[in-house]
Amino acid sequence: MENQEVVTISSTSGKNPVKVRHTDRLWPHFLWHFTVDTDKALKMNENIEERLYQLEKKGNGQTSSNDGGFHSGSLREEECLKPLLEDYIPIGLKTIFNDLELDNHCSGDFNVGIWGNINYPNCQNKPHLHPGSHLSGTYYVSHPADSGNLRLYNPHSYHDLEPFQKHLEIYPSPGEFYVWRSDLMHDVGVNWSEEDRISIAFNLYLHPKRQ
């Protein structure tokens, strides 16, 4: 490094002249990882997969961050997603509320936007954000080997040192879902496999607590 003197960290002997007063975590980002019970996930995944292929055949697709593949419209009223919407995501939110100390700020109610993705071979999702929501997440229905991983990009990164890594790559399995802040840039790599990768994406808008 130019114009920078190398200093070695060493312990001090005797009385420490420096007192730590306080440490603040400034605008940290969290990644929550949840796993649904295997038997419950298998049944739900079968139903979701069947429904998404039905919608795909009807041609009800959209273009958003997806580079190829099928991006459904809203699945908010779909019967196959009731366990995820009514049980699993709310259970996950309890952990998130606790971690972020949101009970003093949020009522506990939330709006949800939810849709499905079928990434065919050689398809991907380009880097994007989810404006208009507080939290975003993905539930994995199927994830064959080499079908593309979720990558979350560090908004504060400018070094290659591990704590300042530029992105975190997630290797998910079916029955898992991840949640992160909606303002965190992310993408999904190219599906290099010969099978489809199927996932459910969602946005959560948290209602503020009325004063």
PDB file of N, CA and C in Angstrom, residues 17-113:
ATOM      1  N   PRO A  17      -3.817   2.358  28.598  1.00  0.00           N
ATOM      2  CA  PRO A  17      -4.145   3.788  28.623  1.00  0.00           C
ATOM      3  C   PRO A  17      -5.408   4.126  27.826  1.00  0.00           C
ATOM      4  N   VAL A  18      -5.953   3.140  27.111  1.00  0.00           N
ATOM      5  CA  VAL A  18      -7.135   3.397  26.286  1.00  0.00           C
ATOM      6  C   VAL A  18      -8.339   2.677  26.879  1.00  0.00           C
ATOM      7  N   LYS A  19      -9.408   3.410  27.104  1.00  0.00           N
ATOM      8  CA  LYS A  19     -10.638   2.830  27.637  1.00  0.00           C
ATOM      9  C   LYS A  19     -11.689   2.806  26.526  1.00  0.00           C
ATOM     10  N   VAL A  20     -12.272   1.647  26.319  1.00  0.00           N
ATOM     11  CA  VAL A  20     -13.337   1.521  25.324  1.00  0.00           C
ATOM     12  C   VAL A  20     -14.618   2.075  25.933  1.00  0.00           C
ATOM     13  N   ARG A  21     -15.163   3.119  25.346  1.00  0.00           N
ATOM     14  CA  ARG A  21     -16.360   3.745  25.871  1.00  0.00           C
ATOM     15  C   ARG A  21     -17.630   3.112  25.309  1.00  0.00           C
ATOM     16  N   HIS A  22     -17.652   2.876  24.009  1.00  0.00           N
ATOM     17  CA  HIS A  22     -18.867   2.356  23.399  1.00  0.00           C
ATOM     18  C   HIS A  22     -18.567   1.910  21.976  1.00  0.00           C
ATOM     19  N   THR A  23     -19.287   0.899  21.522  1.00  0.00           N
ATOM     20  CA  THR A  23     -19.180   0.445  20.130  1.00  0.00           C
ATOM     21  C   THR A  23     -20.564   0.501  19.499  1.00  0.00           C
ATOM     22  N   ASP A  24     -20.672   1.239  18.413  1.00  0.00           N
ATOM     23  CA  ASP A  24     -21.933   1.333  17.679  1.00  0.00           C
ATOM     24  C   ASP A  24     -21.846   0.499  16.404  1.00  0.00           C
ATOM     25  N   ARG A  25     -22.927  -0.197  16.103  1.00  0.00           N
ATOM     26  CA  ARG A  25     -23.043  -0.879  14.820  1.00  0.00           C
ATOM     27  C   ARG A  25     -23.856   0.027  13.907  1.00  0.00           C
ATOM     28  N   LEU A  26     -23.199   0.629  12.937  1.00  0.00           N
ATOM     29  CA  LEU A  26     -23.867   1.599  12.085  1.00  0.00           C
ATOM     30  C   LEU A  26     -24.524   0.922  10.897  1.00  0.00           C
ATOM     31  N   TRP A  27     -25.843   0.941  10.868  1.00  0.00           N
ATOM     32  CA  TRP A  27     -26.632   0.445   9.750  1.00  0.00           C
ATOM     33  C   TRP A  27     -26.215  -0.953   9.294  1.00  0.00           C
ATOM     34  N   PRO A  28     -26.228  -1.905  10.205  1.00  0.00           N
ATOM     35  CA  PRO A  28     -25.801  -3.256   9.816  1.00  0.00           C
ATOM     36  C   PRO A  28     -26.837  -3.951   8.943  1.00  0.00           C
ATOM     37  N   HIS A  29     -26.395  -4.879   8.137  1.00  0.00           N
ATOM     38  CA  HIS A  29     -27.276  -5.725   7.344  1.00  0.00           C
ATOM     39  C   HIS A  29     -27.293  -7.124   7.942  1.00  0.00           C
ATOM     40  N   PHE A  30     -28.472  -7.726   7.939  1.00  0.00           N
ATOM     41  CA  PHE A  30     -28.635  -9.066   8.466  1.00  0.00           C
ATOM     42  C   PHE A  30     -29.086  -9.994   7.346  1.00  0.00           C
ATOM     43  N   LEU A  31     -28.768 -11.267   7.489  1.00  0.00           N
ATOM     44  CA  LEU A  31     -29.304 -12.301   6.612  1.00  0.00           C
ATOM     45  C   LEU A  31     -29.866 -13.396   7.506  1.00  0.00           C
ATOM     46  N   TRP A  32     -31.170 -13.633   7.389  1.00  0.00           N
ATOM     47  CA  TRP A  32     -31.815 -14.662   8.195  1.00  0.00           C
ATOM     48  C   TRP A  32     -32.032 -15.907   7.352  1.00  0.00           C
ATOM     49  N   HIS A  33     -31.721 -17.047   7.914  1.00  0.00           N
ATOM     50  CA  HIS A  33     -31.806 -18.328   7.215  1.00  0.00           C
ATOM     51  C   HIS A  33     -32.741 -19.243   8.007  1.00  0.00           C
ATOM     52  N   PHE A  34     -33.820 -19.680   7.357  1.00  0.00           N
ATOM     53  CA  PHE A  34     -34.812 -20.531   8.015  1.00  0.00           C
ATOM     54  C   PHE A  34     -34.984 -21.829   7.230  1.00  0.00           C
ATOM     55  N   THR A  35     -35.305 -22.893   7.928  1.00  0.00           N
ATOM     56  CA  THR A  35     -35.538 -24.198   7.310  1.00  0.00           C
ATOM     57  C   THR A  35     -36.906 -24.721   7.734  1.00  0.00           C
ATOM     58  N   VAL A  36     -37.709 -25.121   6.755  1.00  0.00           N
ATOM     59  CA  VAL A  36     -39.030 -25.679   7.015  1.00  0.00           C
ATOM     60  C   VAL A  36     -38.888 -27.186   7.251  1.00  0.00           C
ATOM     61  N   ASP A  37     -39.705 -27.726   8.152  1.00  0.00           N
ATOM     62  CA  ASP A  37     -39.726 -29.158   8.411  1.00  0.00           C
ATOM     63  C   ASP A  37     -39.750 -29.948   7.098  1.00  0.00           C
ATOM     64  N   THR A  38     -38.925 -30.986   6.990  1.00  0.00           N
ATOM     65  CA  THR A  38     -38.719 -31.691   5.727  1.00  0.00           C
ATOM     66  C   THR A  38     -40.015 -32.227   5.128  1.00  0.00           C
ATOM     67  N   ASP A  39     -40.812 -32.923   5.917  1.00  0.00           N
ATOM     68  CA  ASP A  39     -42.045 -33.506   5.394  1.00  0.00           C
ATOM     69  C   ASP A  39     -43.026 -32.434   4.930  1.00  0.00           C
ATOM     70  N   LYS A  40     -43.148 -31.367   5.698  1.00  0.00           N
ATOM     71  CA  LYS A  40     -44.051 -30.277   5.324  1.00  0.00           C
ATOM     72  C   LYS A  40     -43.550 -29.572   4.065  1.00  0.00           C
ATOM     73  N   ALA A  41     -42.238 -29.403   3.964  1.00  0.00           N
ATOM     74  CA  ALA A  41     -41.665 -28.738   2.802  1.00  0.00           C
ATOM     75  C   ALA A  41     -41.864 -29.567   1.533  1.00  0.00           C
ATOM     76  N   LEU A  42     -41.672 -30.877   1.625  1.00  0.00           N
ATOM     77  CA  LEU A  42     -41.822 -31.736   0.447  1.00  0.00           C
ATOM     78  C   LEU A  42     -43.218 -31.633  -0.141  1.00  0.00           C
ATOM     79  N   LYS A  43     -44.228 -31.694   0.706  1.00  0.00           N
ATOM     80  CA  LYS A  43     -45.606 -31.613   0.239  1.00  0.00           C
ATOM     81  C   LYS A  43     -45.899 -30.245  -0.356  1.00  0.00           C
ATOM     82  N   MET A  44     -45.485 -29.201   0.347  1.00  0.00           N
ATOM     83  CA  MET A  44     -45.725 -27.848  -0.149  1.00  0.00           C
ATOM     84  C   MET A  44     -45.003 -27.612  -1.477  1.00  0.00           C
ATOM     85  N   ASN A  45     -43.770 -28.103  -1.582  1.00  0.00           N
ATOM     86  CA  ASN A  45     -42.992 -27.902  -2.799  1.00  0.00           C
ATOM     87  C   ASN A  45     -43.634 -28.586  -4.003  1.00  0.00           C
ATOM     88  N   GLU A  46     -44.186 -29.754  -3.782  1.00  0.00           N
ATOM     89  CA  GLU A  46     -44.882 -30.446  -4.876  1.00  0.00           C
ATOM     90  C   GLU A  46     -46.049 -29.610  -5.381  1.00  0.00           C
ATOM     91  N   ASN A  47     -46.823 -29.057  -4.460  1.00  0.00           N
ATOM     92  CA  ASN A  47     -47.976 -28.263  -4.838  1.00  0.00           C
ATOM     93  C   ASN A  47     -47.586 -26.965  -5.536  1.00  0.00           C
ATOM     94  N   ILE A  48     -46.535 -26.309  -5.026  1.00  0.00           N
ATOM     95  CA  ILE A  48     -46.072 -25.059  -5.636  1.00  0.00           C
ATOM     96  C   ILE A  48     -45.563 -25.318  -7.056  1.00  0.00           C
ATOM     97  N   GLU A  49     -44.749 -26.355  -7.194  1.00  0.00           N
ATOM     98  CA  GLU A  49     -44.187 -26.668  -8.512  1.00  0.00           C
ATOM     99  C   GLU A  49     -45.293 -26.951  -9.529  1.00  0.00           C
ATOM    100  N   GLU A  50     -46.261 -27.749  -9.120  1.00  0.00           N
ATOM    101  CA  GLU A  50     -47.373 -28.071 -10.025  1.00  0.00           C
ATOM    102  C   GLU A  50     -48.111 -26.803 -10.447  1.00  0.00           C
ATOM    103  N   ARG A  51     -48.374 -25.918  -9.484  1.00  0.00           N
ATOM    104  CA  ARG A  51     -49.121 -24.695  -9.790  1.00  0.00           C
ATOM    105  C   ARG A  51     -48.325 -23.749 -10.681  1.00  0.00           C
ATOM    106  N   LEU A  52     -47.042 -23.610 -10.443  1.00  0.00           N
ATOM    107  CA  LEU A  52     -46.233 -22.710 -11.262  1.00  0.00           C
ATOM    108  C   LEU A  52     -46.165 -23.175 -12.718  1.00  0.00           C
ATOM    109  N   TYR A  53     -46.041 -24.466 -12.934  1.00  0.00           N
ATOM    110  CA  TYR A  53     -46.016 -24.961 -14.314  1.00  0.00           C
ATOM    111  C   TYR A  53     -47.377 -24.790 -14.992  1.00  0.00           C
ATOM    112  N   GLN A  54     -48.452 -24.846 -14.201  1.00  0.00           N
ATOM    113  CA  GLN A  54     -49.768 -24.561 -14.761  1.00  0.00           C
ATOM    114  C   GLN A  54     -49.855 -23.106 -15.235  1.00  0.00           C
ATOM    115  N   LEU A  55     -49.373 -22.190 -14.399  1.00  0.00           N
ATOM    116  CA  LEU A  55     -49.379 -20.771 -14.756  1.00  0.00           C
ATOM    117  C   LEU A  55     -48.467 -20.494 -15.939  1.00  0.00           C
ATOM    118  N   GLU A  56     -47.335 -21.189 -15.982  1.00  0.00           N
ATOM    119  CA  GLU A  56     -46.396 -21.020 -17.090  1.00  0.00           C
ATOM    120  C   GLU A  56     -47.052 -21.396 -18.411  1.00  0.00           C
ATOM    121  N   LYS A  57     -47.799 -22.493 -18.427  1.00  0.00           N
ATOM    122  CA  LYS A  57     -48.457 -22.939 -19.658  1.00  0.00           C
ATOM    123  C   LYS A  57     -49.499 -21.937 -20.130  1.00  0.00           C
ATOM    124  N   LYS A  58     -50.094 -21.196 -19.185  1.00  0.00           N
ATOM    125  CA  LYS A  58     -51.080 -20.174 -19.561  1.00  0.00           C
ATOM    126  C   LYS A  58     -50.416 -18.912 -20.109  1.00  0.00           C
ATOM    127  N   GLY A  59     -49.096 -18.826 -19.958  1.00  0.00           N
ATOM    128  CA  GLY A  59     -48.379 -17.665 -20.473  1.00  0.00           C
ATOM    129  C   GLY A  59     -48.511 -16.430 -19.618  1.00  0.00           C
ATOM    130  N   ASN A  60     -48.785 -16.612 -18.328  1.00  0.00           N
ATOM    131  CA  ASN A  60     -48.961 -15.468 -17.430  1.00  0.00           C
ATOM    132  C   ASN A  60     -47.623 -15.025 -16.839  1.00  0.00           C
ATOM    133  N   GLY A  61     -46.646 -14.793 -17.664  1.00  0.00           N
ATOM    134  CA  GLY A  61     -45.325 -14.420 -17.178  1.00  0.00           C
ATOM    135  C   GLY A  61     -45.053 -12.933 -17.276  1.00  0.00           C
ATOM    136  N   GLN A  62     -44.065 -12.468 -16.525  1.00  0.00           N
ATOM    137  CA  GLN A  62     -43.650 -11.071 -16.518  1.00  0.00           C
ATOM    138  C   GLN A  62     -42.141 -10.992 -16.678  1.00  0.00           C
ATOM    139  N   THR A  63     -41.670  -9.796 -16.976  1.00  0.00           N
ATOM    140  CA  THR A  63     -40.228  -9.560 -17.043  1.00  0.00           C
ATOM    141  C   THR A  63     -39.852  -8.550 -15.978  1.00  0.00           C
ATOM    142  N   SER A  64     -38.933  -8.930 -15.129  1.00  0.00           N
ATOM    143  CA  SER A  64     -38.458  -8.034 -14.080  1.00  0.00           C
ATOM    144  C   SER A  64     -36.936  -8.126 -14.030  1.00  0.00           C
ATOM    145  N   SER A  65     -36.379  -8.732 -12.977  1.00  0.00           N
ATOM    146  CA  SER A  65     -34.927  -8.924 -12.926  1.00  0.00           C
ATOM    147  C   SER A  65     -34.511 -10.167 -13.696  1.00  0.00           C
ATOM    148  N   ASN A  66     -35.484 -10.987 -14.077  1.00  0.00           N
ATOM    149  CA  ASN A  66     -35.170 -12.261 -14.728  1.00  0.00           C
ATOM    150  C   ASN A  66     -34.655 -12.061 -16.142  1.00  0.00           C
ATOM    151  N   ASP A  67     -33.571 -12.736 -16.442  1.00  0.00           N
ATOM    152  CA  ASP A  67     -33.000 -12.771 -17.788  1.00  0.00           C
ATOM    153  C   ASP A  67     -33.345 -14.139 -18.362  1.00  0.00           C
ATOM    154  N   GLY A  68     -34.554 -14.247 -18.927  1.00  0.00           N
ATOM    155  CA  GLY A  68     -35.080 -15.531 -19.345  1.00  0.00           C
ATOM    156  C   GLY A  68     -35.853 -16.179 -18.219  1.00  0.00           C
ATOM    157  N   GLY A  69     -36.409 -17.340 -18.464  1.00  0.00           N
ATOM    158  CA  GLY A  69     -37.171 -18.041 -17.438  1.00  0.00           C
ATOM    159  C   GLY A  69     -38.580 -17.491 -17.294  1.00  0.00           C
ATOM    160  N   PHE A  70     -39.268 -17.970 -16.278  1.00  0.00           N
ATOM    161  CA  PHE A  70     -40.658 -17.584 -16.022  1.00  0.00           C
ATOM    162  C   PHE A  70     -40.755 -16.853 -14.695  1.00  0.00           C
ATOM    163  N   HIS A  71     -41.345 -15.663 -14.730  1.00  0.00           N
ATOM    164  CA  HIS A  71     -41.582 -14.837 -13.547  1.00  0.00           C
ATOM    165  C   HIS A  71     -43.091 -14.650 -13.459  1.00  0.00           C
ATOM    166  N   SER A  72     -43.724 -15.228 -12.456  1.00  0.00           N
ATOM    167  CA  SER A  72     -45.181 -15.191 -12.369  1.00  0.00           C
ATOM    168  C   SER A  72     -45.679 -13.823 -11.913  1.00  0.00           C
ATOM    169  N   GLY A  73     -46.997 -13.657 -11.997  1.00  0.00           N
ATOM    170  CA  GLY A  73     -47.640 -12.521 -11.362  1.00  0.00           C
ATOM    171  C   GLY A  73     -47.814 -12.815  -9.887  1.00  0.00           C
ATOM    172  N   SER A  74     -48.664 -12.039  -9.223  1.00  0.00           N
ATOM    173  CA  SER A  74     -48.877 -12.216  -7.791  1.00  0.00           C
ATOM    174  C   SER A  74     -49.476 -13.580  -7.482  1.00  0.00           C
ATOM    175  N   LEU A  75     -48.920 -14.210  -6.447  1.00  0.00           N
ATOM    176  CA  LEU A  75     -49.421 -15.512  -5.981  1.00  0.00           C
ATOM    177  C   LEU A  75     -50.088 -15.388  -4.607  1.00  0.00           C
ATOM    178  N   ARG A  76     -50.479 -14.169  -4.270  1.00  0.00           N
ATOM    179  CA  ARG A  76     -50.982 -13.903  -2.920  1.00  0.00           C
ATOM    180  C   ARG A  76     -52.173 -14.768  -2.536  1.00  0.00           C
ATOM    181  N   GLU A  77     -53.011 -15.108  -3.488  1.00  0.00           N
ATOM    182  CA  GLU A  77     -54.228 -15.859  -3.178  1.00  0.00           C
ATOM    183  C   GLU A  77     -54.110 -17.349  -3.482  1.00  0.00           C
ATOM    184  N   GLU A  78     -52.935 -17.818  -3.818  1.00  0.00           N
ATOM    185  CA  GLU A  78     -52.772 -19.225  -4.185  1.00  0.00           C
ATOM    186  C   GLU A  78     -52.817 -20.134  -2.957  1.00  0.00           C
ATOM    187  N   GLU A  79     -53.622 -21.167  -3.025  1.00  0.00           N
ATOM    188  CA  GLU A  79     -53.792 -22.103  -1.920  1.00  0.00           C
ATOM    189  C   GLU A  79     -52.484 -22.795  -1.548  1.00  0.00           C
ATOM    190  N   CYS A  80     -51.648 -23.092  -2.549  1.00  0.00           N
ATOM    191  CA  CYS A  80     -50.412 -23.836  -2.292  1.00  0.00           C
ATOM    192  C   CYS A  80     -49.409 -23.053  -1.450  1.00  0.00           C
ATOM    193  N   LEU A  81     -49.606 -21.724  -1.354  1.00  0.00           N
ATOM    194  CA  LEU A  81     -48.659 -20.897  -0.602  1.00  0.00           C
ATOM    195  C   LEU A  81     -49.162 -20.510   0.784  1.00  0.00           C
ATOM    196  N   LYS A  82     -50.343 -20.981   1.152  1.00  0.00           N
ATOM    197  CA  LYS A  82     -50.872 -20.628   2.463  1.00  0.00           C
ATOM    198  C   LYS A  82     -49.947 -21.012   3.618  1.00  0.00           C
ATOM    199  N   PRO A  83     -49.354 -22.223   3.622  1.00  0.00           N
ATOM    200  CA  PRO A  83     -48.446 -22.542   4.744  1.00  0.00           C
ATOM    201  C   PRO A  83     -47.280 -21.562   4.856  1.00  0.00           C
ATOM    202  N   LEU A  84     -46.736 -21.161   3.718  1.00  0.00           N
ATOM    203  CA  LEU A  84     -45.608 -20.224   3.727  1.00  0.00           C
ATOM    204  C   LEU A  84     -46.054 -18.854   4.217  1.00  0.00           C
ATOM    205  N   LEU A  85     -47.199 -18.380   3.708  1.00  0.00           N
ATOM    206  CA  LEU A  85     -47.664 -17.035   4.024  1.00  0.00           C
ATOM    207  C   LEU A  85     -48.245 -16.925   5.428  1.00  0.00           C
ATOM    208  N   GLU A  86     -48.965 -17.947   5.861  1.00  0.00           N
ATOM    209  CA  GLU A  86     -49.695 -17.854   7.117  1.00  0.00           C
ATOM    210  C   GLU A  86     -48.950 -18.445   8.310  1.00  0.00           C
ATOM    211  N   ASP A  87     -47.982 -19.297   8.049  1.00  0.00           N
ATOM    212  CA  ASP A  87     -47.261 -19.951   9.145  1.00  0.00           C
ATOM    213  C   ASP A  87     -45.762 -19.644   9.141  1.00  0.00           C
ATOM    214  N   TYR A  88     -45.076 -20.020   8.070  1.00  0.00           N
ATOM    215  CA  TYR A  88     -43.614 -20.037   8.092  1.00  0.00           C
ATOM    216  C   TYR A  88     -42.999 -18.635   8.073  1.00  0.00           C
ATOM    217  N   ILE A  89     -43.477 -17.759   7.191  1.00  0.00           N
ATOM    218  CA  ILE A  89     -42.945 -16.398   7.176  1.00  0.00           C
ATOM    219  C   ILE A  89     -43.256 -15.666   8.483  1.00  0.00           C
ATOM    220  N   PRO A  90     -44.498 -15.724   9.008  1.00  0.00           N
ATOM    221  CA  PRO A  90     -44.745 -15.075  10.305  1.00  0.00           C
ATOM    222  C   PRO A  90     -43.871 -15.609  11.445  1.00  0.00           C
ATOM    223  N   ILE A  91     -43.606 -16.918  11.444  1.00  0.00           N
ATOM    224  CA  ILE A  91     -42.703 -17.475  12.463  1.00  0.00           C
ATOM    225  C   ILE A  91     -41.307 -16.880  12.302  1.00  0.00           C
ATOM    226  N   GLY A  92     -40.832 -16.788  11.066  1.00  0.00           N
ATOM    227  CA  GLY A  92     -39.534 -16.173  10.822  1.00  0.00           C
ATOM    228  C   GLY A  92     -39.497 -14.715  11.252  1.00  0.00           C
ATOM    229  N   LEU A  93     -40.614 -14.008  11.055  1.00  0.00           N
ATOM    230  CA  LEU A  93     -40.660 -12.591  11.424  1.00  0.00           C
ATOM    231  C   LEU A  93     -40.503 -12.386  12.925  1.00  0.00           C
ATOM    232  N   LYS A  94     -40.925 -13.347  13.725  1.00  0.00           N
ATOM    233  CA  LYS A  94     -40.745 -13.219  15.174  1.00  0.00           C
ATOM    234  C   LYS A  94     -39.261 -13.121  15.518  1.00  0.00           C
ATOM    235  N   THR A  95     -38.450 -13.936  14.854  1.00  0.00           N
ATOM    236  CA  THR A  95     -37.001 -13.873  15.064  1.00  0.00           C
ATOM    237  C   THR A  95     -36.443 -12.540  14.591  1.00  0.00           C
ATOM    238  N   ILE A  96     -36.906 -12.081  13.431  1.00  0.00           N
ATOM    239  CA  ILE A  96     -36.415 -10.821  12.873  1.00  0.00           C
ATOM    240  C   ILE A  96     -36.785  -9.646  13.771  1.00  0.00           C
ATOM    241  N   PHE A  97     -38.036  -9.640  14.274  1.00  0.00           N
ATOM    242  CA  PHE A  97     -38.471  -8.571  15.184  1.00  0.00           C
ATOM    243  C   PHE A  97     -37.586  -8.542  16.425  1.00  0.00           C
ATOM    244  N   ASN A  98     -37.238  -9.706  16.923  1.00  0.00           N
ATOM    245  CA  ASN A  98     -36.398  -9.768  18.112  1.00  0.00           C
ATOM    246  C   ASN A  98     -34.985  -9.265  17.816  1.00  0.00           C
ATOM    247  N   ASP A  99     -34.416  -9.695  16.700  1.00  0.00           N
ATOM    248  CA  ASP A  99     -33.048  -9.297  16.350  1.00  0.00           C
ATOM    249  C   ASP A  99     -32.924  -7.792  16.116  1.00  0.00           C
ATOM    250  N   LEU A 100     -33.946  -7.201  15.497  1.00  0.00           N
ATOM    251  CA  LEU A 100     -33.902  -5.781  15.150  1.00  0.00           C
ATOM    252  C   LEU A 100     -34.616  -4.899  16.180  1.00  0.00           C
ATOM    253  N   GLU A 101     -35.154  -5.519  17.234  1.00  0.00           N
ATOM    254  CA  GLU A 101     -35.878  -4.790  18.271  1.00  0.00           C
ATOM    255  C   GLU A 101     -36.983  -3.926  17.671  1.00  0.00           C
ATOM    256  N   LEU A 102     -37.815  -4.563  16.853  1.00  0.00           N
ATOM    257  CA  LEU A 102     -38.847  -3.850  16.108  1.00  0.00           C
ATOM    258  C   LEU A 102     -40.164  -3.703  16.855  1.00  0.00           C
ATOM    259  N   ASP A 103     -40.317  -4.372  17.986  1.00  0.00           N
ATOM    260  CA  ASP A 103     -41.589  -4.336  18.691  1.00  0.00           C
ATOM    261  C   ASP A 103     -42.016  -2.921  19.078  1.00  0.00           C
ATOM    262  N   ASN A 104     -41.044  -2.051  19.328  1.00  0.00           N
ATOM    263  CA  ASN A 104     -41.364  -0.675  19.711  1.00  0.00           C
ATOM    264  C   ASN A 104     -41.711   0.204  18.522  1.00  0.00           C
ATOM    265  N   HIS A 105     -41.482  -0.313  17.323  1.00  0.00           N
ATOM    266  CA  HIS A 105     -41.663   0.509  16.134  1.00  0.00           C
ATOM    267  C   HIS A 105     -42.724  -0.031  15.180  1.00  0.00           C
ATOM    268  N   CYS A 106     -42.972  -1.329  15.209  1.00  0.00           N
ATOM    269  CA  CYS A 106     -43.885  -1.953  14.257  1.00  0.00           C
ATOM    270  C   CYS A 106     -45.053  -2.597  14.985  1.00  0.00           C
ATOM    271  N   SER A 107     -46.200  -2.599  14.317  1.00  0.00           N
ATOM    272  CA  SER A 107     -47.415  -3.150  14.925  1.00  0.00           C
ATOM    273  C   SER A 107     -47.438  -4.672  14.925  1.00  0.00           C
ATOM    274  N   GLY A 108     -46.668  -5.277  14.048  1.00  0.00           N
ATOM    275  CA  GLY A 108     -46.710  -6.728  13.866  1.00  0.00           C
ATOM    276  C   GLY A 108     -47.466  -7.124  12.612  1.00  0.00           C
ATOM    277  N   ASP A 109     -48.233  -6.195  12.038  1.00  0.00           N
ATOM    278  CA  ASP A 109     -48.926  -6.443  10.773  1.00  0.00           C
ATOM    279  C   ASP A 109     -47.997  -6.145   9.610  1.00  0.00           C
ATOM    280  N   PHE A 110     -48.235  -6.795   8.489  1.00  0.00           N
ATOM    281  CA  PHE A 110     -47.404  -6.543   7.320  1.00  0.00           C
ATOM    282  C   PHE A 110     -48.177  -6.840   6.040  1.00  0.00           C
ATOM    283  N   ASN A 111     -47.798  -6.153   4.982  1.00  0.00           N
ATOM    284  CA  ASN A 111     -48.276  -6.457   3.639  1.00  0.00           C
ATOM    285  C   ASN A 111     -47.232  -7.321   2.949  1.00  0.00           C
ATOM    286  N   VAL A 112     -47.685  -8.210   2.092  1.00  0.00           N
ATOM    287  CA  VAL A 112     -46.747  -9.096   1.405  1.00  0.00           C
ATOM    288  C   VAL A 112     -47.024  -9.097  -0.094  1.00  0.00           C
ATOM    289  N   GLY A 113     -45.962  -9.054  -0.853  1.00  0.00           N
ATOM    290  CA  GLY A 113     -46.012  -9.309  -2.293  1.00  0.00           C
ATOM    291  C   GLY A 113     -45.241 -10.593  -2.550  1.00  0.00           C
TER     292      GLY A 113
END
